[in-house]
Coordinates of C-alpha atoms and ligand atoms in Angstrom, one line a residue:
M275 CA -3.2 21.8 -36.7
K276 CA -4.3 24.7 -35.6
K277 CA -3.0 28.0 -37.0
T278 CA -2.8 30.8 -34.5
D279 CA -1.3 34.2 -34.0
W280 CA 2.5 33.9 -33.2
Y281 CA 3.0 36.6 -35.2
K282 CA 1.6 38.9 -33.3
D283 CA 3.9 38.6 -30.8
A284 CA 6.8 38.3 -32.7
I285 CA 10.4 41.7 -33.4
I286 CA 12.2 39.7 -36.2
Y287 CA 15.9 40.1 -36.6
Q288 CA 16.4 40.3 -40.2
I289 CA 19.8 39.4 -42.2
Y290 CA 20.9 40.0 -44.8
P291 CA 22.9 36.3 -46.2
R292 CA 25.9 38.4 -48.4
S293 CA 25.9 40.7 -45.2
F294 CA 26.3 39.6 -42.1
C295 CA 29.0 36.9 -40.9
D296 CA 31.4 34.9 -43.4
G297 CA 32.2 32.0 -42.0
N298 CA 34.4 30.7 -44.8
K299 CA 36.7 33.5 -45.7
D300 CA 35.6 33.8 -48.9
G301 CA 34.6 37.9 -48.3
L302 CA 30.5 37.1 -48.3
G303 CA 28.8 36.4 -45.3
D304 CA 27.1 32.2 -45.5
I305 CA 24.7 30.0 -43.5
P306 CA 27.9 28.8 -41.5
G307 CA 27.9 32.0 -40.0
I308 CA 25.1 33.5 -39.8
I309 CA 24.9 30.1 -37.4
S310 CA 27.8 30.9 -35.7
K311 CA 26.2 34.0 -34.6
L312 CA 22.4 32.3 -33.8
D313 CA 23.1 32.8 -29.7
Y314 CA 23.7 36.8 -30.4
L315 CA 20.8 37.0 -31.4
K316 CA 19.1 35.0 -28.4
E317 CA 21.0 37.5 -26.2
L318 CA 18.7 40.8 -27.8
G319 CA 16.4 38.9 -27.7
V320 CA 14.1 38.8 -31.0
N321 CA 12.0 35.5 -31.8
C322 CA 12.4 35.4 -35.2
V323 CA 14.3 36.3 -38.4
W324 CA 13.7 37.8 -42.1
L325 CA 16.3 36.0 -43.8
S326 CA 17.4 37.2 -47.4
P327 CA 16.7 35.1 -50.2
V328 CA 19.1 32.6 -49.3
Y329 CA 18.6 30.2 -53.1
D330 CA 20.4 29.6 -56.3
S331 CA 21.5 32.6 -58.3
P332 CA 23.3 34.0 -60.9
Q333 CA 23.4 36.9 -57.7
E334 CA 21.9 40.3 -60.3
D335 CA 19.8 41.9 -57.4
N336 CA 21.7 40.2 -54.7
G337 CA 20.0 36.6 -54.7
Y338 CA 16.2 38.9 -55.6
D339 CA 16.7 36.8 -58.4
I340 CA 16.2 33.7 -58.6
S341 CA 17.4 30.6 -61.0
N342 CA 16.3 27.6 -58.2
Y343 CA 14.0 27.3 -55.8
R344 CA 14.5 24.4 -54.4
D345 CA 18.4 24.9 -53.6
I346 CA 21.2 27.0 -51.8
Y347 CA 23.1 29.4 -53.9
K348 CA 26.5 27.6 -53.0
P349 CA 29.2 30.6 -51.9
F350 CA 26.2 30.8 -49.2
G351 CA 26.6 27.4 -48.7
T352 CA 24.5 23.5 -48.8
L353 CA 20.8 22.6 -48.3
D354 CA 22.1 20.5 -45.1
D355 CA 23.7 23.8 -44.3
F356 CA 20.5 24.7 -44.2
K357 CA 18.6 22.4 -42.2
K358 CA 21.3 22.3 -39.4
M359 CA 20.4 26.5 -39.1
L360 CA 16.9 26.2 -38.6
S361 CA 17.5 23.2 -36.7
E362 CA 19.2 25.7 -34.6
M363 CA 16.7 28.5 -34.5
H364 CA 14.5 26.6 -33.7
K365 CA 16.4 24.7 -30.5
R366 CA 16.7 28.4 -29.4
G367 CA 13.3 29.7 -29.4
I368 CA 14.1 31.9 -32.8
R369 CA 11.2 31.3 -35.8
L370 CA 12.2 31.3 -39.0
I371 CA 10.6 33.1 -42.8
M372 CA 11.8 32.8 -45.9
D373 CA 11.6 35.8 -48.8
L374 CA 9.3 34.6 -51.2
V375 CA 10.1 36.2 -55.0
V376 CA 8.0 34.6 -57.3
N377 CA 7.0 38.2 -59.0
H378 CA 10.1 37.0 -61.1
T379 CA 13.0 34.3 -61.4
S380 CA 16.0 35.5 -62.8
S381 CA 16.7 35.4 -66.6
E382 CA 19.2 31.3 -65.1
H383 CA 15.8 29.8 -64.4
K384 CA 15.2 27.5 -66.3
W385 CA 11.9 28.2 -67.6
F386 CA 13.2 31.2 -68.8
K387 CA 15.9 29.4 -70.2
E388 CA 12.7 27.3 -72.0
A389 CA 11.0 30.1 -73.0
I390 CA 13.1 32.1 -74.5
K391 CA 14.8 29.6 -76.6
D392 CA 11.6 27.8 -77.8
K393 CA 8.2 29.2 -79.0
N394 CA 6.3 26.5 -78.8
S395 CA 8.2 25.6 -75.4
P396 CA 5.2 25.2 -72.6
Y397 CA 7.4 27.1 -70.3
R398 CA 6.4 30.5 -73.1
D399 CA 3.8 31.4 -70.6
Y400 CA 5.5 31.2 -67.9
Y401 CA 6.1 34.3 -68.3
I402 CA 4.9 37.9 -69.4
I403 CA 5.8 37.8 -73.4
K404 CA 4.8 39.9 -76.1
K405 CA 5.1 41.0 -79.4
G406 CA 6.5 44.7 -79.7
R407 CA 4.5 47.5 -82.4
K408 CA 6.0 47.8 -85.6
N409 CA 7.1 44.9 -85.8
G410 CA 9.1 44.7 -82.4
A411 CA 10.8 47.8 -82.9
K412 CA 9.4 49.4 -80.5
A413 CA 8.5 47.4 -77.3
P414 CA 4.9 46.4 -76.6
N415 CA 4.0 49.7 -74.0
N416 CA 5.3 52.3 -72.5
W417 CA 5.9 51.2 -68.8
S418 CA 9.2 51.3 -67.4
G419 CA 10.6 49.7 -63.3
F420 CA 11.8 50.6 -60.7
F421 CA 15.5 50.0 -61.4
G422 CA 15.3 53.4 -64.1
E423 CA 15.4 51.1 -66.6
K424 CA 11.9 50.1 -70.0
A425 CA 10.4 47.2 -69.1
W426 CA 10.2 45.8 -71.4
E427 CA 13.4 43.2 -73.2
R428 CA 13.3 42.6 -76.1
I429 CA 14.3 38.8 -76.8
G430 CA 17.3 38.6 -79.2
D431 CA 16.5 40.2 -83.5
S432 CA 12.8 38.9 -82.7
E433 CA 10.0 40.4 -81.8
D434 CA 9.0 39.8 -79.3
Y435 CA 9.7 41.3 -76.0
Y436 CA 9.5 40.8 -72.0
L437 CA 8.5 42.3 -69.4
H438 CA 10.3 42.8 -66.4
L439 CA 9.3 45.5 -64.3
F440 CA 12.8 44.5 -62.1
A441 CA 16.3 44.4 -63.5
K442 CA 17.1 42.3 -66.9
G443 CA 18.0 39.2 -65.0
Q444 CA 14.3 39.4 -63.8
P445 CA 12.2 38.2 -66.0
D446 CA 7.9 38.5 -64.6
L447 CA 6.4 35.3 -64.5
N448 CA 2.7 35.0 -65.7
W449 CA -0.1 34.5 -62.4
E450 CA -2.6 34.0 -64.9
N451 CA -1.4 31.2 -65.9
P452 CA -2.5 28.4 -63.7
K453 CA 0.9 25.8 -64.0
V454 CA 3.1 29.5 -62.9
R455 CA 0.6 29.1 -59.5
E456 CA 1.1 25.3 -59.2
E457 CA 4.8 25.8 -58.8
V458 CA 4.6 28.9 -56.5
K459 CA 2.0 26.4 -54.6
D460 CA 4.7 23.8 -54.0
I461 CA 7.6 25.8 -54.0
L462 CA 5.7 26.8 -50.6
R463 CA 5.4 23.7 -49.8
Y464 CA 8.3 21.8 -50.4
W465 CA 9.8 25.8 -47.4
L466 CA 7.0 24.7 -44.9
D467 CA 7.8 20.7 -45.0
L468 CA 11.4 21.8 -44.1
G469 CA 9.5 23.7 -41.0
V470 CA 10.1 27.2 -42.1
D471 CA 7.5 29.4 -40.6
G472 CA 6.8 31.7 -43.2
F473 CA 7.3 33.9 -46.0
R474 CA 8.4 37.7 -46.8
C475 CA 6.9 38.6 -50.2
D476 CA 8.7 40.4 -52.6
V477 CA 6.5 43.3 -54.1
I478 CA 3.5 40.7 -53.2
T479 CA 1.2 43.1 -55.0
L480 CA 2.8 43.4 -58.3
I481 CA 2.0 39.5 -59.5
S482 CA -1.5 40.4 -60.6
K483 CA -1.2 43.1 -63.8
D484 CA -3.8 45.2 -66.5
Q485 CA -3.8 42.6 -69.1
R486 CA -4.9 45.3 -71.3
F487 CA -1.0 46.4 -71.1
K488 CA -2.1 50.3 -71.9
S489 CA 0.8 53.0 -72.5
V490 CA 0.5 55.5 -70.2
F491 CA 0.3 59.3 -70.9
P492 CA 2.0 61.0 -69.1
T493 CA 5.8 59.5 -68.4
I494 CA 7.0 59.7 -64.6
A495 CA 8.3 57.5 -62.6
I496 CA 7.6 54.4 -62.5
A497 CA 5.6 54.3 -65.7
G498 CA 2.5 52.0 -66.0
H499 CA 2.2 50.7 -62.0
Q500 CA -1.6 52.0 -62.6
Y501 CA -1.6 48.3 -64.1
Y502 CA -0.2 46.2 -62.2
V503 CA 0.0 47.4 -58.2
N504 CA -3.1 45.6 -56.8
G505 CA -3.7 45.2 -60.0
P506 CA -7.4 43.0 -61.1
R507 CA -6.7 39.6 -59.7
L508 CA -4.5 39.9 -57.0
H509 CA -7.0 39.2 -53.9
E510 CA -7.1 36.2 -56.2
Y511 CA -4.5 34.6 -56.1
L512 CA -3.4 35.4 -52.4
H513 CA -5.9 34.1 -51.0
E514 CA -5.2 30.8 -53.3
L515 CA -2.5 30.4 -51.9
Y516 CA -3.6 31.2 -48.8
T517 CA -6.1 27.6 -48.5
D518 CA -4.5 25.8 -50.6
V519 CA -1.4 26.4 -48.6
Y520 CA -1.0 28.6 -45.5
A521 CA -4.2 27.2 -43.8
N522 CA -2.6 23.7 -43.5
Y523 CA 0.7 24.9 -42.0
D524 CA 0.9 27.4 -38.2
C525 CA 2.8 29.8 -40.6
M526 CA 2.7 33.9 -41.4
T527 CA 2.8 36.0 -44.4
V528 CA 4.2 39.2 -44.0
G529 CA 3.5 41.0 -47.4
E530 CA 5.9 44.0 -48.8
T531 CA 2.7 46.1 -50.6
V532 CA 5.5 48.3 -52.4
L533 CA 2.3 51.7 -53.7
S534 CA -0.1 50.4 -52.3
T535 CA -2.7 52.3 -50.2
L536 CA -4.0 52.0 -47.3
D537 CA -7.4 51.1 -48.4
Q538 CA -5.4 49.0 -50.5
A539 CA -3.2 47.3 -47.6
K540 CA -6.8 46.8 -45.5
D541 CA -8.1 44.1 -48.3
L542 CA -4.9 42.4 -48.1
V543 CA -4.8 41.7 -44.1
L544 CA -8.5 41.6 -43.1
P545 CA -8.3 38.3 -41.8
E546 CA -11.2 37.5 -42.9
R547 CA -10.4 37.8 -46.1
Q548 CA -7.5 34.9 -46.4
E549 CA -5.1 36.4 -47.7
L550 CA -2.0 38.4 -46.7
S551 CA -0.5 37.8 -42.4
M552 CA 0.5 41.2 -42.3
I553 CA 1.6 43.5 -44.8
F554 CA 4.7 46.0 -45.4
N555 CA 3.9 49.3 -46.1
F556 CA 6.1 52.7 -47.0
D557 CA 4.7 55.5 -46.0
H558 CA 6.3 56.4 -43.6
T559 CA 10.2 55.4 -45.8
D560 CA 8.6 58.5 -48.3
T561 CA 8.5 60.8 -46.1
D562 CA 11.8 62.6 -46.5
N563 CA 11.1 62.9 -50.4
H564 CA 8.6 64.0 -53.4
F565 CA 6.8 61.2 -55.3
G566 CA 8.1 58.5 -53.8
V567 CA 10.5 59.2 -55.4
K568 CA 14.0 59.0 -52.8
Y569 CA 16.9 60.6 -55.5
F570 CA 14.2 64.0 -55.3
Y571 CA 15.4 63.7 -51.6
K572 CA 12.6 66.9 -49.5
K573 CA 13.7 67.9 -46.1
F574 CA 12.4 66.3 -43.2
D575 CA 9.2 67.0 -41.7
V576 CA 8.3 65.6 -38.0
R577 CA 5.4 66.6 -38.2
K578 CA 4.5 64.8 -42.1
L579 CA 5.9 61.2 -40.0
K580 CA 3.2 61.6 -37.6
K581 CA 0.2 61.8 -39.9
V582 CA 0.9 58.6 -41.6
V583 CA 2.1 56.6 -39.1
N584 CA -1.6 57.7 -37.1
K585 CA -3.5 57.4 -40.7
W586 CA -1.8 53.5 -40.6
Q587 CA -2.0 53.0 -37.6
Q588 CA -5.7 53.7 -36.2
G589 CA -6.6 53.5 -40.4
L590 CA -5.2 49.0 -40.0
H591 CA -6.8 49.9 -36.2
G592 CA -9.1 45.7 -35.5
C593 CA -8.7 45.8 -39.3
G594 CA -5.4 44.2 -39.7
W595 CA -2.5 43.7 -38.3
N596 CA 0.9 45.6 -39.3
S597 CA 5.0 45.6 -39.6
L598 CA 6.6 48.2 -37.8
F599 CA 10.2 49.0 -39.7
I600 CA 12.9 52.2 -39.7
E601 CA 15.3 50.1 -41.9
N602 CA 15.9 46.8 -43.8
H603 CA 17.7 46.6 -46.8
D604 CA 16.8 48.9 -49.7
Q605 CA 16.2 51.6 -47.5
R606 CA 19.4 53.7 -46.3
R607 CA 20.0 53.5 -42.4
S608 CA 17.8 54.9 -39.6
V609 CA 20.9 56.6 -37.4
G610 CA 20.7 60.1 -39.3
R611 CA 17.7 60.0 -41.0
F612 CA 14.3 61.3 -40.0
G613 CA 15.6 64.3 -38.4
T614 CA 18.1 62.8 -37.0
D615 CA 21.4 62.4 -36.1
D616 CA 24.9 60.2 -37.6
K617 CA 28.1 61.9 -35.5
E618 CA 28.0 63.4 -32.0
L619 CA 24.2 62.6 -30.8
R620 CA 23.7 59.3 -32.8
E621 CA 23.7 57.1 -29.5
V622 CA 20.7 58.7 -27.9
S623 CA 19.4 59.5 -32.2
A624 CA 18.9 55.7 -32.6
K625 CA 17.2 54.6 -29.2
M626 CA 14.8 57.9 -30.1
L627 CA 13.9 56.8 -32.9
G628 CA 14.0 52.7 -31.3
T629 CA 11.2 53.7 -29.4
T630 CA 9.3 56.0 -31.6
Y631 CA 8.5 53.3 -33.8
F632 CA 8.8 50.4 -31.0
F633 CA 5.2 50.9 -29.4
L634 CA 3.2 51.1 -31.8
Q635 CA 0.5 48.4 -33.2
G636 CA 2.1 46.1 -35.6
T637 CA 5.3 43.6 -35.1
P638 CA 8.9 45.8 -35.4
F639 CA 11.7 44.6 -37.4
I640 CA 14.9 45.0 -36.8
Y641 CA 17.7 45.7 -39.2
Q642 CA 21.4 43.1 -39.2
G643 CA 23.5 45.7 -37.6
Q644 CA 20.1 48.8 -36.6
E645 CA 20.8 47.6 -32.8
I646 CA 23.8 49.2 -32.1
G647 CA 23.6 52.3 -34.6
M648 CA 25.2 51.5 -38.0
T649 CA 25.6 54.3 -40.1
N650 CA 25.5 54.8 -44.2
G651 CA 28.4 53.7 -46.1
D652 CA 31.2 55.7 -46.4
F653 CA 31.3 55.9 -50.4
Q654 CA 33.1 58.6 -52.6
S655 CA 32.7 56.8 -56.2
I656 CA 30.3 54.8 -58.2
N657 CA 33.2 52.1 -58.4
D658 CA 32.8 51.5 -54.4
L659 CA 28.7 50.7 -55.3
Q660 CA 27.9 46.8 -56.7
D661 CA 23.8 48.0 -56.4
V662 CA 22.5 47.0 -59.3
E663 CA 19.7 49.5 -59.1
A664 CA 23.2 52.2 -57.9
H665 CA 24.7 51.7 -61.4
N666 CA 21.3 51.3 -63.5
I667 CA 20.1 54.8 -62.3
Y668 CA 23.7 56.4 -62.6
N669 CA 23.6 55.3 -66.2
L670 CA 20.6 56.7 -66.5
S671 CA 21.3 60.6 -64.9
R672 CA 24.7 60.1 -68.1
K673 CA 22.8 59.8 -70.7
V674 CA 19.4 61.9 -69.2
K675 CA 21.4 65.7 -68.1
I676 CA 17.9 66.9 -66.5
L677 CA 18.0 63.7 -63.6
K678 CA 22.2 64.5 -63.0
P679 CA 21.7 67.1 -60.3
F680 CA 19.8 64.9 -58.4
V681 CA 21.7 61.9 -58.7
D682 CA 24.9 63.5 -58.4
K683 CA 23.4 64.9 -54.6
T684 CA 21.5 62.0 -53.1
L685 CA 23.8 58.5 -54.8
F686 CA 25.6 58.0 -51.9
N687 CA 23.3 59.2 -48.9
V688 CA 19.9 57.3 -50.2
T689 CA 21.7 53.4 -52.3
R690 CA 20.9 50.4 -51.0
D691 CA 24.5 49.9 -50.5
N692 CA 24.4 52.0 -46.9
A693 CA 21.7 49.6 -45.3
R694 CA 24.7 46.4 -47.0
T695 CA 28.2 47.4 -45.7
P696 CA 29.7 44.5 -43.7
M697 CA 28.5 43.9 -40.6
Q698 CA 30.4 45.6 -38.0
W699 CA 31.2 42.7 -35.5
D700 CA 35.0 44.2 -33.8
N701 CA 37.1 47.1 -34.6
S702 CA 40.0 44.3 -37.0
E703 CA 40.4 44.8 -40.3
F704 CA 37.4 43.8 -41.8
A705 CA 35.0 44.7 -39.0
G706 CA 35.1 40.5 -37.8
F707 CA 32.6 40.0 -40.5
S708 CA 35.1 38.5 -43.0
D709 CA 39.4 37.9 -42.6
V710 CA 39.8 39.2 -46.9
E711 CA 37.9 42.4 -48.5
P712 CA 34.1 41.3 -48.3
W713 CA 32.1 42.2 -51.1
L714 CA 30.8 45.4 -50.4
K715 CA 33.7 47.8 -48.6
V716 CA 33.3 47.8 -44.1
N717 CA 32.1 51.6 -43.1
S718 CA 35.5 52.6 -41.6
N719 CA 34.0 54.0 -38.6
K720 CA 34.0 49.7 -37.3
D721 CA 36.7 51.0 -34.6
A722 CA 34.1 53.0 -32.3
I723 CA 30.8 51.3 -33.8
N724 CA 31.0 47.1 -33.4
V725 CA 28.9 44.5 -32.0
N726 CA 32.1 44.1 -29.6
E727 CA 32.0 46.9 -27.9
S728 CA 28.8 47.4 -27.7
L729 CA 28.5 44.6 -25.7
K730 CA 30.7 45.7 -23.3
N731 CA 28.9 49.2 -22.4
E732 CA 26.3 49.0 -20.4
D733 CA 24.6 51.5 -21.5
S734 CA 24.8 50.9 -25.6
I735 CA 21.8 51.1 -27.8
F736 CA 22.5 47.1 -27.6
H737 CA 20.7 46.9 -24.3
Y738 CA 18.3 49.9 -24.9
Y739 CA 17.4 47.1 -28.0
Q740 CA 17.1 45.0 -25.2
K741 CA 15.3 46.8 -23.0
L742 CA 13.0 48.0 -25.8
I743 CA 12.3 43.9 -26.1
S744 CA 11.5 42.8 -23.0
F745 CA 9.8 45.9 -22.0
R746 CA 7.3 44.6 -25.7
K747 CA 7.1 41.1 -24.8
G748 CA 3.9 39.9 -23.6
N749 CA 2.3 43.7 -23.5
E750 CA -1.0 43.8 -24.1
I751 CA -1.3 47.4 -24.1
I752 CA 1.1 47.5 -26.4
K753 CA 0.2 44.8 -28.7
D754 CA -3.8 45.7 -28.5
G755 CA -4.5 49.2 -27.3
E756 CA -5.1 52.0 -29.9
Y757 CA -3.2 54.6 -30.9
I758 CA -3.6 57.8 -30.1
D759 CA -2.0 61.0 -31.1
L760 CA -1.1 63.6 -28.5
L761 CA 0.8 66.2 -30.6
K762 CA 0.1 66.8 -33.7
H763 CA 1.5 69.6 -35.0
H764 CA 4.9 70.3 -32.9
K765 CA 7.6 70.8 -34.9
H766 CA 10.0 68.5 -32.8
I767 CA 8.0 66.3 -30.4
F768 CA 6.8 62.8 -31.7
A769 CA 4.0 61.9 -28.8
Y770 CA 1.6 59.4 -28.7
K771 CA -0.3 56.8 -26.4
R772 CA -1.0 53.2 -26.0
K773 CA -4.5 52.6 -24.3
L774 CA -5.8 49.4 -23.0
G775 CA -9.1 49.7 -20.8
D776 CA -8.2 52.6 -18.6
K777 CA -3.9 51.5 -18.8
E778 CA -2.0 53.3 -20.8
V779 CA 2.3 53.2 -22.1
V780 CA 2.5 57.1 -23.3
V781 CA 6.0 57.8 -26.1
I782 CA 7.6 61.4 -25.7
S783 CA 10.6 62.0 -28.7
N784 CA 11.7 64.7 -29.2
F785 CA 13.2 64.7 -33.1
S786 CA 15.7 67.8 -32.9
N787 CA 19.2 68.6 -31.9
K788 CA 17.9 71.5 -29.6
P789 CA 16.1 71.1 -26.5
V790 CA 12.3 71.2 -26.6
L791 CA 10.0 72.9 -23.6
N792 CA 6.8 71.9 -23.9
K793 CA 3.8 71.4 -21.5
L794 CA 2.6 67.9 -22.4
V795 CA 5.7 66.4 -19.9
N796 CA 4.2 67.7 -17.1
Q797 CA 0.6 65.9 -17.8
F798 CA 2.0 62.8 -17.5
D799 CA 4.0 63.7 -14.1
N800 CA 2.1 60.8 -11.4
Y801 CA 3.2 58.8 -14.5
E802 CA 6.4 56.7 -13.5
I803 CA 9.6 56.6 -16.7
V804 CA 10.9 53.0 -17.6
L805 CA 13.0 53.4 -20.0
S806 CA 14.8 56.1 -21.6
N807 CA 17.9 57.4 -23.8
Y808 CA 18.7 59.5 -20.6
K809 CA 19.6 59.2 -17.0
T810 CA 18.1 62.9 -15.3
H811 CA 14.5 64.5 -17.1
S812 CA 13.3 67.7 -16.6
D813 CA 10.7 69.7 -18.1
V814 CA 12.7 70.6 -21.3
L815 CA 13.0 66.9 -24.1
K816 CA 16.8 66.9 -24.3
P817 CA 18.1 66.7 -27.7
Y818 CA 17.2 63.4 -28.8
E819 CA 15.7 62.4 -26.0
T820 CA 12.7 60.0 -25.8
R821 CA 11.0 58.8 -22.6
V822 CA 8.2 55.5 -21.9
L823 CA 5.6 56.0 -19.6
I824 CA 3.8 54.1 -17.9
N825 CA 0.2 54.5 -16.1
Y826 CA -0.1 51.2 -14.5
Ligands
ISL936 O1 14.4 49.7 -53.5 C1 14.0 50.8 -53.8 C2 14.4 51.7 -54.1 O2 15.7 51.8 -54.3 C3 12.5 49.5 -54.4 O3 11.5 50.2 -54.5 C4 12.0 48.2 -54.5 O4 12.2 47.8 -55.7 C5 10.4 47.9 -53.5 O5 10.8 47.8 -51.9 C6 10.5 46.3 -54.0 O6 11.8 45.3 -53.4 C7 12.0 43.8 -52.8 O7 12.1 44.5 -55.0 C8 13.0 44.0 -55.2 C9 14.5 43.9 -54.9 O8 15.8 44.3 -55.4 C10 14.5 44.0 -53.8 O9 15.6 44.5 -52.6 C11 13.1 43.4 -52.4 O10 13.2 44.1 -51.2 C12 13.1 42.9 -56.7 O11 13.1 41.8 -56.4

């Protein structure tokens, strides 16, 4: 087996299974639904799919809480359906990467059930279980989790607590225990032997905890993270997975590097360290909030975005591989975000954003619906939301009054459910996603924004994405060229050059809803415009105009 860098030429489409396509018409997306849409993905031009979790799960966090790593959640289909999907993907030249969620399991996993039932069970040490302070009256320390809750849950009325950095139903695994690591390796081999092409590794930077389990002061959002983000044995664990498993397959891994700095991330992807193939970092999605907390909204400024992009593009160039994304299942929709407009100027906005990130160095990811410019959900009440995070934060803000104004103001705009509304295939009652009421409200703009319309209209965002993909495929300048920021300080224009030898690709994007004049535009008069979201061009950049130019 020869290991290759195929992932550097991949264009990855993320499928969130419960919202993509409902094959058996029960209101929930499923694997047969995905199979029925593979020709659509082929037409778009992507050559890899990242599938959010389809494993058996009580679905407290929509599958990011796994109760059986070797089987499929029944309402999504069977293992045979999965095998069929994989083979149909491969037939079409589309690879598949699975979501690997091994920082935690579900509390319904048999390991956890055994662990809490019996203090002497060998599974007790699969989890992080500690005696509480004051004979169990207080949690072992003051850490809090990602979903607005304390990170420890008491086990019955015993003195012991288990750690859960996410929901209560997501107990953290104890990676210090070699048996846990062997279990993870077996799971990896199981799916790789079935033919999957790699893994998107959920919150992988959290797996190693500082064993002192110290409290932190003062406690701010996600208290304690300094003791488990990029923890002491993270690199050792990842290298172990690499040598024992990944080295034997032509597979790739992309690590979700929550809260990692550039230097920390570099160590994860430096090829000679043999840890991960690429990283997924979030600095750019934090450009419109304070302290990395999305509820503390901050007005977007493209200068901040340029700074972050420049830092990661230059920082990783020649060191390790990056991923490129503007949406995923945890983020609100990109159109209407990053200073753009999701109403009258939605189409030009979506094309401009797509262009700006697509030609950076790294592997582009497209989140389902992004390619037709789907917008945030139209939620009116907390009862419209399904996400455990939204409900936890909402409940917390009813108890901690200081949070209430922030949450009330931002919840509907930032909730993860914005990205999870059913995929809009056509203008029928449930948008062609299902024939019955789906698990989450369909966006009322489905008559105007749907796949059918996009396929009919040759100027649609979908057809524009096809062009982005085909221009990128096989283009060595975009793959390997250096990144040069052309206008660091301009408050509306994001312009950069990718350069390899004397060949250049230049991208100029106007992040403003107003026309903008700048002499930079004339500097490239002798370059050819190969892609743009407007048909005519002058010295003035039109609202949200984008241009891609080449000199070869
Ligand atoms: O969604 C977030 C904030 O709203 C992030 O902080 C998110 O929790 C973080 O990026 C980790 O996400 C991943 O692991 C979670 C799961 O809920 C997410 O869907 C997943 O992408 C726990 O498994």
